[in-house]
PDB file of C-alpha atoms in Angstrom:
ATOM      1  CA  UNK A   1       0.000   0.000   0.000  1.00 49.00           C
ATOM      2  CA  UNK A   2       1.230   3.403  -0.979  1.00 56.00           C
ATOM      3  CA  UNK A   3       2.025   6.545   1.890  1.00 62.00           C
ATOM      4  CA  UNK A   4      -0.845   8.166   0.162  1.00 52.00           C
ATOM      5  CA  UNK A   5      -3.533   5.271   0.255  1.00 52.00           C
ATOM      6  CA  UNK A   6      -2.217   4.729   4.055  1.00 49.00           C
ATOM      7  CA  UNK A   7      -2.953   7.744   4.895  1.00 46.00           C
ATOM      8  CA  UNK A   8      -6.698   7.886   3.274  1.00 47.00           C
ATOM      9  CA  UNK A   9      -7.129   4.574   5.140  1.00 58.00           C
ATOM     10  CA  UNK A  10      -6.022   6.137   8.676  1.00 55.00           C
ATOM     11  CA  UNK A  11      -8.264   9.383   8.254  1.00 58.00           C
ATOM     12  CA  UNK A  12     -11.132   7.169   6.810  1.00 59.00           C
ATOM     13  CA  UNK A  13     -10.928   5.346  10.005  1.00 59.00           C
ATOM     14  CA  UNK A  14     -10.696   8.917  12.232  1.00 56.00           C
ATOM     15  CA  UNK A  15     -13.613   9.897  10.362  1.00 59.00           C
ATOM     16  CA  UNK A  16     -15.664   7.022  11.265  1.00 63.00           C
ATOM     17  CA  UNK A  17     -14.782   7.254  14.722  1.00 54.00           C
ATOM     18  CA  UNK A  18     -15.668  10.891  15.675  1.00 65.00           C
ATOM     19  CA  UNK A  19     -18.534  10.455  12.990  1.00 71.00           C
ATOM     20  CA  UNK A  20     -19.591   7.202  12.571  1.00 87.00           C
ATOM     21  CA  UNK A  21     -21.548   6.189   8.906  1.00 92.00           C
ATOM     22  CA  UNK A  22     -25.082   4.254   9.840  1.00 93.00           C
ATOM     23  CA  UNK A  23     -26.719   2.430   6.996  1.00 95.00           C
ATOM     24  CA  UNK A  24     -29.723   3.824   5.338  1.00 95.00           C
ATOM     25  CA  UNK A  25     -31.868   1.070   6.152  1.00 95.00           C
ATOM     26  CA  UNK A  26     -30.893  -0.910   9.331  1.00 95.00           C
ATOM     27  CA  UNK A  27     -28.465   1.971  11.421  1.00 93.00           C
ATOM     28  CA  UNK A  28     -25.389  -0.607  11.159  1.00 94.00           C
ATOM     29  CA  UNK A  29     -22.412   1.741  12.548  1.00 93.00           C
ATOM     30  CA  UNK A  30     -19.771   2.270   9.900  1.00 89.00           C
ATOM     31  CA  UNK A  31     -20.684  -0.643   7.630  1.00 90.00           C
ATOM     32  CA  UNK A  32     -18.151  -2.325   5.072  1.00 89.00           C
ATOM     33  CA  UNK A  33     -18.709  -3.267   1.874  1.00 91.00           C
ATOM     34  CA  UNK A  34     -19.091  -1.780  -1.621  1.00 93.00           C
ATOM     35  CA  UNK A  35     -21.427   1.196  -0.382  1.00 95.00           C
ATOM     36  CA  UNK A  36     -20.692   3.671   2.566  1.00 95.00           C
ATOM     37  CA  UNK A  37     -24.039   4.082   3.460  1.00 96.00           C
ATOM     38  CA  UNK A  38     -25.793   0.799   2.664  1.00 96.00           C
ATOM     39  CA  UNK A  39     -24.549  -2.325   4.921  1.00 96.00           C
ATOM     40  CA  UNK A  40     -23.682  -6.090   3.004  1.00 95.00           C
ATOM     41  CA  UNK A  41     -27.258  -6.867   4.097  1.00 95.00           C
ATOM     42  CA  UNK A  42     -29.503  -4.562   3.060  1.00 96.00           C
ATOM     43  CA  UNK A  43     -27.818  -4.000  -0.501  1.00 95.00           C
ATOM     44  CA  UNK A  44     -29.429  -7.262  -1.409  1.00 92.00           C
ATOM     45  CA  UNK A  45     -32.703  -5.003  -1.532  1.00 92.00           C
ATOM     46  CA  UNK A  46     -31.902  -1.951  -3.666  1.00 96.00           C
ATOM     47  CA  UNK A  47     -34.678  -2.041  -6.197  1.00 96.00           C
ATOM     48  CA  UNK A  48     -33.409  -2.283  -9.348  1.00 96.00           C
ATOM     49  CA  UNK A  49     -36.238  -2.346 -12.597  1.00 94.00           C
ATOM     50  CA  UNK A  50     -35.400  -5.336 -14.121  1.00 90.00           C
ATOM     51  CA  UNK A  51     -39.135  -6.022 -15.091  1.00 88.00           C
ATOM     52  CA  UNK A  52     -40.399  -5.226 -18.474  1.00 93.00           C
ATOM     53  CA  UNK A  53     -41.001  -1.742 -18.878  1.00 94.00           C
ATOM     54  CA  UNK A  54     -42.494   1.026 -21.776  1.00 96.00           C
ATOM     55  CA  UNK A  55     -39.685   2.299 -23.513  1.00 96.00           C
ATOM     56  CA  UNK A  56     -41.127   6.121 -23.518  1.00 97.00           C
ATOM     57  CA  UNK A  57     -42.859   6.556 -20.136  1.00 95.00           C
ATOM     58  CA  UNK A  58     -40.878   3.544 -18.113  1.00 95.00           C
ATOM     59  CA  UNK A  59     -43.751   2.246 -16.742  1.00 93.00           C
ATOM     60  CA  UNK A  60     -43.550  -1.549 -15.947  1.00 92.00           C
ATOM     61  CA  UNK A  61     -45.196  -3.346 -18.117  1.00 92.00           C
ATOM     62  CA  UNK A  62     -44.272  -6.957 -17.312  1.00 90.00           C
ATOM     63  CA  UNK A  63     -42.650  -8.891 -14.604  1.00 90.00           C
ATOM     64  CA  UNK A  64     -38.496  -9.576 -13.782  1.00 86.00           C
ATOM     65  CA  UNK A  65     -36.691 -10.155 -17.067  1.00 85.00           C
ATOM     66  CA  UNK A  66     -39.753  -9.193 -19.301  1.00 91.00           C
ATOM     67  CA  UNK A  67     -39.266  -7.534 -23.024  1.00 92.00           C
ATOM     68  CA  UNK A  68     -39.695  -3.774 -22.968  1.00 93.00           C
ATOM     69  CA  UNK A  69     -42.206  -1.995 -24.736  1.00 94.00           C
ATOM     70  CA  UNK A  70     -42.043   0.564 -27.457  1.00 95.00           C
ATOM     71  CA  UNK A  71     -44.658   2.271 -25.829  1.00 94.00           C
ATOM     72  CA  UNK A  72     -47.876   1.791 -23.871  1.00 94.00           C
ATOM     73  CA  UNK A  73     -51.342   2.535 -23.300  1.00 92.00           C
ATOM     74  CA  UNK A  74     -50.589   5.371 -21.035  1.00 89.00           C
ATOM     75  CA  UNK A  75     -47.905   7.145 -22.783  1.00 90.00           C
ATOM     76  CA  UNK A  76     -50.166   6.729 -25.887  1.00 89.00           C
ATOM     77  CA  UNK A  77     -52.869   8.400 -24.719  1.00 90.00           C
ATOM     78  CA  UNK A  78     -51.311  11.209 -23.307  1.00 90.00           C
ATOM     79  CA  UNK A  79     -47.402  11.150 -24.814  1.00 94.00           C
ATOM     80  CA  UNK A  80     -44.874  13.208 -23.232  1.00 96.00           C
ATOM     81  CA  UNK A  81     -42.492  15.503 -25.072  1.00 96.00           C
ATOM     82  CA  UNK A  82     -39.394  13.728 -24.027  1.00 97.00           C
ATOM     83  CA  UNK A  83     -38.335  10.767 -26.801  1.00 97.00           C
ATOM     84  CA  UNK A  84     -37.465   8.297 -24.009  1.00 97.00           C
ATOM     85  CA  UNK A  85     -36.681   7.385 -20.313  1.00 98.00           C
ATOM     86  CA  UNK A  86     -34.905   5.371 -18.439  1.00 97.00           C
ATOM     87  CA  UNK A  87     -35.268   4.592 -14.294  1.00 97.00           C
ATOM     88  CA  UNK A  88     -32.908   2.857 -12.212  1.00 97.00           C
ATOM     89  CA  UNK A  89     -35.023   1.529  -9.353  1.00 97.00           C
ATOM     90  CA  UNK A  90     -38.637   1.366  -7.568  1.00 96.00           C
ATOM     91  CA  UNK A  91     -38.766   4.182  -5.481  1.00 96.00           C
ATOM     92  CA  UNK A  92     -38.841   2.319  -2.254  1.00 95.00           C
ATOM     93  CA  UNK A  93     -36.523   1.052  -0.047  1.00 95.00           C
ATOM     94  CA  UNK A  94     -33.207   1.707  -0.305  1.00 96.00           C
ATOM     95  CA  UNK A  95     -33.904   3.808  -3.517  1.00 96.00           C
ATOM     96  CA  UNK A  96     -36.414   5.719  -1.544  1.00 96.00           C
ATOM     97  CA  UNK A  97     -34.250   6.221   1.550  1.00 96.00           C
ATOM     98  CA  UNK A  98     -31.412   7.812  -0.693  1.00 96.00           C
ATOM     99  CA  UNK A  99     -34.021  10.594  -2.028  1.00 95.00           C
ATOM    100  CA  UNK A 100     -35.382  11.374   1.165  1.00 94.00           C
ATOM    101  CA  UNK A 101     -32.067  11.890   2.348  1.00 93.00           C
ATOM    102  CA  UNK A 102     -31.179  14.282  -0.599  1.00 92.00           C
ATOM    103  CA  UNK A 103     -34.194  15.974  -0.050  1.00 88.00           C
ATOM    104  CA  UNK A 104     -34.494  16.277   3.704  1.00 87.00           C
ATOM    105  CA  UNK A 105     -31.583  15.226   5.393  1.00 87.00           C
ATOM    106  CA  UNK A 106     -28.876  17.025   3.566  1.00 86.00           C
ATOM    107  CA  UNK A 107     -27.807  14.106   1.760  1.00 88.00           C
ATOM    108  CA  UNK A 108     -25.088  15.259  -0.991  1.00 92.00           C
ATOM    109  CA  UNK A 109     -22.568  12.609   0.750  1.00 93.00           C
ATOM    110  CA  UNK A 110     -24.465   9.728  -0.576  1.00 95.00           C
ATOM    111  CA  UNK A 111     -23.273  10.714  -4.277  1.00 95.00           C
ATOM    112  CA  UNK A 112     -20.586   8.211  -4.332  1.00 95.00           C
ATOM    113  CA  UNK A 113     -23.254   5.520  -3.280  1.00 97.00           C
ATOM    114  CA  UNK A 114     -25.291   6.610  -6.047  1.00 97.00           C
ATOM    115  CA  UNK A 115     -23.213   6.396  -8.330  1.00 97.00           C
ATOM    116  CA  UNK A 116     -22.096   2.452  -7.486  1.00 97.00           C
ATOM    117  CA  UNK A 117     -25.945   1.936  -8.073  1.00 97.00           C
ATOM    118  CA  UNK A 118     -25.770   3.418 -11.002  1.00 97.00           C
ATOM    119  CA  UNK A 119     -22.948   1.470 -12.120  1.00 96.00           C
ATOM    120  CA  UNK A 120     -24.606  -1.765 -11.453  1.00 93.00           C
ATOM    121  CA  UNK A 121     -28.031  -0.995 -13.243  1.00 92.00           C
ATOM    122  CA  UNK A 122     -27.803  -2.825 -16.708  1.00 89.00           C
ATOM    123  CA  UNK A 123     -28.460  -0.475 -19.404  1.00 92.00           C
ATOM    124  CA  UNK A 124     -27.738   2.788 -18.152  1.00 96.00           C
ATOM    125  CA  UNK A 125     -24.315   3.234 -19.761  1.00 96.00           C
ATOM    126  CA  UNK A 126     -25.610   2.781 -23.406  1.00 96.00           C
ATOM    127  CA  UNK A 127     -28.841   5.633 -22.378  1.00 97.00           C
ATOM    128  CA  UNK A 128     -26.665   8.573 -21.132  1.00 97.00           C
ATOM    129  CA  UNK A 129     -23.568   7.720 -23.563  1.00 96.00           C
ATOM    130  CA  UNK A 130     -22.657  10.939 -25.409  1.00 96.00           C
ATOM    131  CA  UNK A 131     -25.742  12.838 -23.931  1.00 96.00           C
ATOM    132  CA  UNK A 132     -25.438  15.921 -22.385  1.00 95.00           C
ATOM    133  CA  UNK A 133     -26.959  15.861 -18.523  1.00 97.00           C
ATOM    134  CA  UNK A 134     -29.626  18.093 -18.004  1.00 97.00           C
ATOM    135  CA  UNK A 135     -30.761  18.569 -14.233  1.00 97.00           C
ATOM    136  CA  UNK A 136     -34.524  19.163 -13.810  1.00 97.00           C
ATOM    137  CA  UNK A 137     -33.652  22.889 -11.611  1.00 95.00           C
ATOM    138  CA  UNK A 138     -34.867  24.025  -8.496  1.00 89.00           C
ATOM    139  CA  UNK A 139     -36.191  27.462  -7.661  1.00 86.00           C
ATOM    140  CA  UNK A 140     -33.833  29.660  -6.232  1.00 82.00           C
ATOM    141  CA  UNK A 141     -35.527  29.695  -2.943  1.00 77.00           C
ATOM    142  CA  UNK A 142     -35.860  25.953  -1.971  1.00 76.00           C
ATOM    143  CA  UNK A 143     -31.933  25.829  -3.148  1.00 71.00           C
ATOM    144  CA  UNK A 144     -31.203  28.563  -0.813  1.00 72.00           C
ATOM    145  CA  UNK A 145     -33.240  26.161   1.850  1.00 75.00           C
ATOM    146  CA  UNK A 146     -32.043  23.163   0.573  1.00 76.00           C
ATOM    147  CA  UNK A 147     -28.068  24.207  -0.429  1.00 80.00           C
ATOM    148  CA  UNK A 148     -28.033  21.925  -3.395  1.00 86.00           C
ATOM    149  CA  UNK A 149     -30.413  20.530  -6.366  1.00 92.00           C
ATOM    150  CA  UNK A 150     -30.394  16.746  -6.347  1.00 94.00           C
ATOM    151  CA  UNK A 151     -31.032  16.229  -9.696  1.00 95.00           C
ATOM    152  CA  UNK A 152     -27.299  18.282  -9.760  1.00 95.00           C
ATOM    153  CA  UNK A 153     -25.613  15.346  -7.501  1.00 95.00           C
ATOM    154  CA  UNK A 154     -27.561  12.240  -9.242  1.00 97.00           C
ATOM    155  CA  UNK A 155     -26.230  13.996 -12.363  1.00 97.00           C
ATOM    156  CA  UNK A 156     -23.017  14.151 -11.438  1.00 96.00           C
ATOM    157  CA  UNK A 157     -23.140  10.786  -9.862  1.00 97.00           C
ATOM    158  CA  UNK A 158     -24.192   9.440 -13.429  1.00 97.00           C
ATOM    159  CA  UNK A 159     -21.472  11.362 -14.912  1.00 96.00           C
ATOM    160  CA  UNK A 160     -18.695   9.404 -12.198  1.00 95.00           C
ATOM    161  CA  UNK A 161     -20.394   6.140 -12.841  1.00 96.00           C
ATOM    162  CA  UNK A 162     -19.304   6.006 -16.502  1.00 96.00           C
ATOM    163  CA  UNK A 163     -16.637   8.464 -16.834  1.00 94.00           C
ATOM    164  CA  UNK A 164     -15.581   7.187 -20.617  1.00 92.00           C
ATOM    165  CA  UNK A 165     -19.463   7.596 -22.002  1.00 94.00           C
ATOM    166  CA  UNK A 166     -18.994  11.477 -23.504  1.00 94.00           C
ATOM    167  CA  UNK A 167     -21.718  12.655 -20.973  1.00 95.00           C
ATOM    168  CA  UNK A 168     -21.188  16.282 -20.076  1.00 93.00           C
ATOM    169  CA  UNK A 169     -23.377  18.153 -18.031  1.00 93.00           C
ATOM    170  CA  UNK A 170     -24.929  21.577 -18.609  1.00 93.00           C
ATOM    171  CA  UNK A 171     -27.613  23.689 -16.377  1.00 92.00           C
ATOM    172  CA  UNK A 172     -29.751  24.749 -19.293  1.00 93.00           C
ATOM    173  CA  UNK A 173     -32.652  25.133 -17.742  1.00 95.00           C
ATOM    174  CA  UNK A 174     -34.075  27.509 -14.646  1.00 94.00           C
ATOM    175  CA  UNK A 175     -37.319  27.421 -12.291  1.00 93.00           C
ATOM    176  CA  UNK A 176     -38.805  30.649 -13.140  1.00 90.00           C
ATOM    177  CA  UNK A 177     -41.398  30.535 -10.324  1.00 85.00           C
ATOM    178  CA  UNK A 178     -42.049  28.572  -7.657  1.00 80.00           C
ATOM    179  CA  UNK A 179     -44.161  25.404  -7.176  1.00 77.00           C
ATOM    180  CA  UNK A 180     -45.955  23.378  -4.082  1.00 65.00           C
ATOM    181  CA  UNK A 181     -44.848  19.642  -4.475  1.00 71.00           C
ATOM    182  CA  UNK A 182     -45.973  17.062  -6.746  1.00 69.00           C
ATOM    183  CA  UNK A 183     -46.488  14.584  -3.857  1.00 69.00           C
ATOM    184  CA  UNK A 184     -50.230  15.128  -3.120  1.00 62.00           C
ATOM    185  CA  UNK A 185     -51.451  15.867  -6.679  1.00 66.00           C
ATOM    186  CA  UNK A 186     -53.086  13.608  -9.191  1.00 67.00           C
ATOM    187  CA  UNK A 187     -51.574  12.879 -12.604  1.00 70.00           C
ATOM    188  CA  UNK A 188     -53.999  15.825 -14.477  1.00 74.00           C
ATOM    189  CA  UNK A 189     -52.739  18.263 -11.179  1.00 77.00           C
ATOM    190  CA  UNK A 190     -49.410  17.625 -11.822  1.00 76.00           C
ATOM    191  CA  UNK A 191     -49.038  18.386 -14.903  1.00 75.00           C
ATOM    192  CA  UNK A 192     -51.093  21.890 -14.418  1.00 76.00           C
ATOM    193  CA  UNK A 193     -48.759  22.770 -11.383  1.00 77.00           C
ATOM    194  CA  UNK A 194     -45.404  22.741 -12.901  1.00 85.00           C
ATOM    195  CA  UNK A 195     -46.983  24.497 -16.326  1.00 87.00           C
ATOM    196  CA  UNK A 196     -44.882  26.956 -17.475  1.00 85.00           C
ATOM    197  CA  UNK A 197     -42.460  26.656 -14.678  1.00 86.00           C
ATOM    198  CA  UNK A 198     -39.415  26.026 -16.669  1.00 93.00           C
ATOM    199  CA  UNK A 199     -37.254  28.724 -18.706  1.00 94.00           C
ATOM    200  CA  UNK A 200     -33.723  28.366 -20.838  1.00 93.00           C
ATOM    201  CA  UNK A 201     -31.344  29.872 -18.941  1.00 88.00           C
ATOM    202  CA  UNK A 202     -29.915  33.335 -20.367  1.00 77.00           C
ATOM    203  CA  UNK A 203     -27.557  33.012 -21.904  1.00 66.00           C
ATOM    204  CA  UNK A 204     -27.702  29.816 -22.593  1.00 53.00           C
ATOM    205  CA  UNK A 205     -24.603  27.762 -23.432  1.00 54.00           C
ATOM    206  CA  UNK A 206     -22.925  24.686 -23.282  1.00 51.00           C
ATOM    207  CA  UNK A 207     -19.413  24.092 -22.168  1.00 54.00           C
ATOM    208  CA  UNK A 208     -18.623  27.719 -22.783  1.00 55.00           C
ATOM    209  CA  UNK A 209     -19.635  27.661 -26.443  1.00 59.00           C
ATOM    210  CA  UNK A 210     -23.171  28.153 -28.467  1.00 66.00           C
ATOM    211  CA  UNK A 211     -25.841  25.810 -28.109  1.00 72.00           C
ATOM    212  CA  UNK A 212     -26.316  22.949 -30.528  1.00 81.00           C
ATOM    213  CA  UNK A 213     -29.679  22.543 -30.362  1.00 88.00           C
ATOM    214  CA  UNK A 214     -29.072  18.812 -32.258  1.00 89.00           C
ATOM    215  CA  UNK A 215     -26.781  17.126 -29.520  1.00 91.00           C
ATOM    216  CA  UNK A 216     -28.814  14.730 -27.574  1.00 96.00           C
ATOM    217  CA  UNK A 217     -30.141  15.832 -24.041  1.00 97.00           C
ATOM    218  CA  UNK A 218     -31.380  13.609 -21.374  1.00 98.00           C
ATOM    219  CA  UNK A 219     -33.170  15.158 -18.379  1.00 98.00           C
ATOM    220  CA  UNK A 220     -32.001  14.225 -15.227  1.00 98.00           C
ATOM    221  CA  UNK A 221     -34.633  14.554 -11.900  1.00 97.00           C
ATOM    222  CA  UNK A 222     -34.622  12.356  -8.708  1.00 96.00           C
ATOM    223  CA  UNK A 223     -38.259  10.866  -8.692  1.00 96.00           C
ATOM    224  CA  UNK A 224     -40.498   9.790 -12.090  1.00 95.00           C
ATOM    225  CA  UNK A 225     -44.320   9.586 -10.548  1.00 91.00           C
ATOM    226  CA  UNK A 226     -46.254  10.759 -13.615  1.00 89.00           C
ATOM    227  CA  UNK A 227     -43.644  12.131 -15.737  1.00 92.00           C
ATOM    228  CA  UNK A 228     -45.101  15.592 -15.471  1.00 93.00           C
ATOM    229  CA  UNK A 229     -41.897  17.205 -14.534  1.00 94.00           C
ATOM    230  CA  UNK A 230     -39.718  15.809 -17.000  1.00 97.00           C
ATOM    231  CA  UNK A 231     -41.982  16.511 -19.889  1.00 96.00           C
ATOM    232  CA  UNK A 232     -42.791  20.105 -18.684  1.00 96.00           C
ATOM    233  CA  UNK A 233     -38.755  20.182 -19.279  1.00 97.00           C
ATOM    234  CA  UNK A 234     -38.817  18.656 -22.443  1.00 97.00           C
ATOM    235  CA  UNK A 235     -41.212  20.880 -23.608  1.00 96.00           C
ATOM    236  CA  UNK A 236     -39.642  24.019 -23.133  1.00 96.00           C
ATOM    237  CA  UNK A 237     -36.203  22.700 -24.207  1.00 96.00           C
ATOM    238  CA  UNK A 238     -38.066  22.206 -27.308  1.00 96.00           C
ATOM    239  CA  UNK A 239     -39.909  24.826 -27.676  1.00 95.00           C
ATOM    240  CA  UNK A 240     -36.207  26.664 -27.840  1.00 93.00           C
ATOM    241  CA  UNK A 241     -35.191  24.789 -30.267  1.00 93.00           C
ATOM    242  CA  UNK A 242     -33.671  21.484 -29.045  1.00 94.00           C
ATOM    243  CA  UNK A 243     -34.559  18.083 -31.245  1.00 92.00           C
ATOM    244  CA  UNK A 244     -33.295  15.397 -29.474  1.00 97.00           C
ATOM    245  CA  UNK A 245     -34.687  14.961 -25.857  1.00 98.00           C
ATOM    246  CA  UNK A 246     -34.787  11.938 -23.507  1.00 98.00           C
ATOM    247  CA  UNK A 247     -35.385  11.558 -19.575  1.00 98.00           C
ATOM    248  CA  UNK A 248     -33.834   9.957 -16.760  1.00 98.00           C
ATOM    249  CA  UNK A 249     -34.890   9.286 -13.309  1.00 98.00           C
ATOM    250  CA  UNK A 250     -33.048   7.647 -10.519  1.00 98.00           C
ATOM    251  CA  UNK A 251     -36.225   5.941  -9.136  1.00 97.00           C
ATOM    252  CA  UNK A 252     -39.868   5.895 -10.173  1.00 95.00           C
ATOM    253  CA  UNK A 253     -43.150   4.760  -8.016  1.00 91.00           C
ATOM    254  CA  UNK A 254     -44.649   1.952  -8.912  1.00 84.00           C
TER     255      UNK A 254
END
């Protein structure tokens, strides 16, 4: 072992002394393993969609193992402007414990976690490859509350999980008023709430140069109920102009 990695090991150790790391689910002190935050145990349960799902909305249209979809009933009836999706997990469980700590409990340290998860969910890799990372933006006011915009640190945790895939990541979009959470509303009130919310951010650019509105953008928010958020997004991205626009969402009720 190397003076360097000897060193990380001894103030890893400190750190979980004077601070000790509890897992998510069961409160095991400082557990081992391939996550920080999630013990041997209980990683057994993060909820991975492995069941057959629509293609365009995600919703599951089968059981474990399943063929996708193209598309479904749903998503037919009332299509959303984004292309595509992708989810990683159910939200519940582990997957739900990780938002609610983003959201709640000031949880930017569980990026790295995320990002392991996100590594190990098959088909992720080939969705974000050469895409430009959009996060779905918060109003100024809940980030002033909050200190950070999830959809920022699952963005960046996709971008760590597959740091060879061309993704870059770009904060196109703003929150140009505020609006009461989705997590009452039904599908129809959703959709009416966060109306308009959404603006291209002035000016807009990417990676310090002018927009090309052809590169491929995918969407990036914490929590797919509806899809009301993302295609409220996907709308105004192309109502400015943009062509090619997908979503992604770390977990998704089911």
């Amino acid at each position: 072992m190397g003076i360097g990695k000897y060193f990380f090991k001894i103030s890893e150790c400190l750190a979980d002394f004077f601070a000790p790391r509890r897992c998510l689910m069961c409160g095991r002190i400082n557990p081992r393993g391939d996550f920080a935050y999630i013990c041997e145990s209980c990683k057994a349960s993060i909820p991975y969609i492995t069941g057959g799902r629509c293609l365009v909305c995600s919703e599951i249209v089968g059981p474990a193992n399943s063929p996708n979809l193209p598309s479904c009933p749903r998503c037919l009836e009332n299509p959303p402007h984004f292309s595509k999706s992708f989810v990683a997990c159910s939200f519940s469980g582990v997957a739900r414990e990780i938002v609610h700590e983003l959201k709640y409990r000031d949880g930017a340290h569980l990026v790295k976690d995320i990002s392991k998860i996100l590594s190990k969910s098959q088909g992720i890799s080939e969705f974000v490859s050469n895409a430009t990372l959009v996060p779905v933006p918060l109003h100024r006011l809940r980030t002033l509350k909050r200190r950070f915009n999830q959809s920022v640190l699952i963005a960046n945790a996709i971008a760590r999980a597959f740091p060879n895939s061309g993704i870059t990541t770009e904060n196109i979009l703003v929150r140009i008023r505020p609006t009461p959470t989705q997590t009452t509303l039904d599908r129809a009130s959703r959709a009416e709430n966060v109306r308009g919310a959404f603006a291209i951010r002035k000016p807009a650019r990417l990676s310090g140069q002018s927009i090309d509105k052809t590169k491929r953008i995918v969407i990036v928010d914490d929590v797919m109920t509806s899809g009301a958020t993302l295609s409220e997004c996907a709308r105004t991205l192309k109502a400015a102009g943009f062509k090619n626009v997908d979503a992604f969402a770390f977990a998704k009720r089911i």
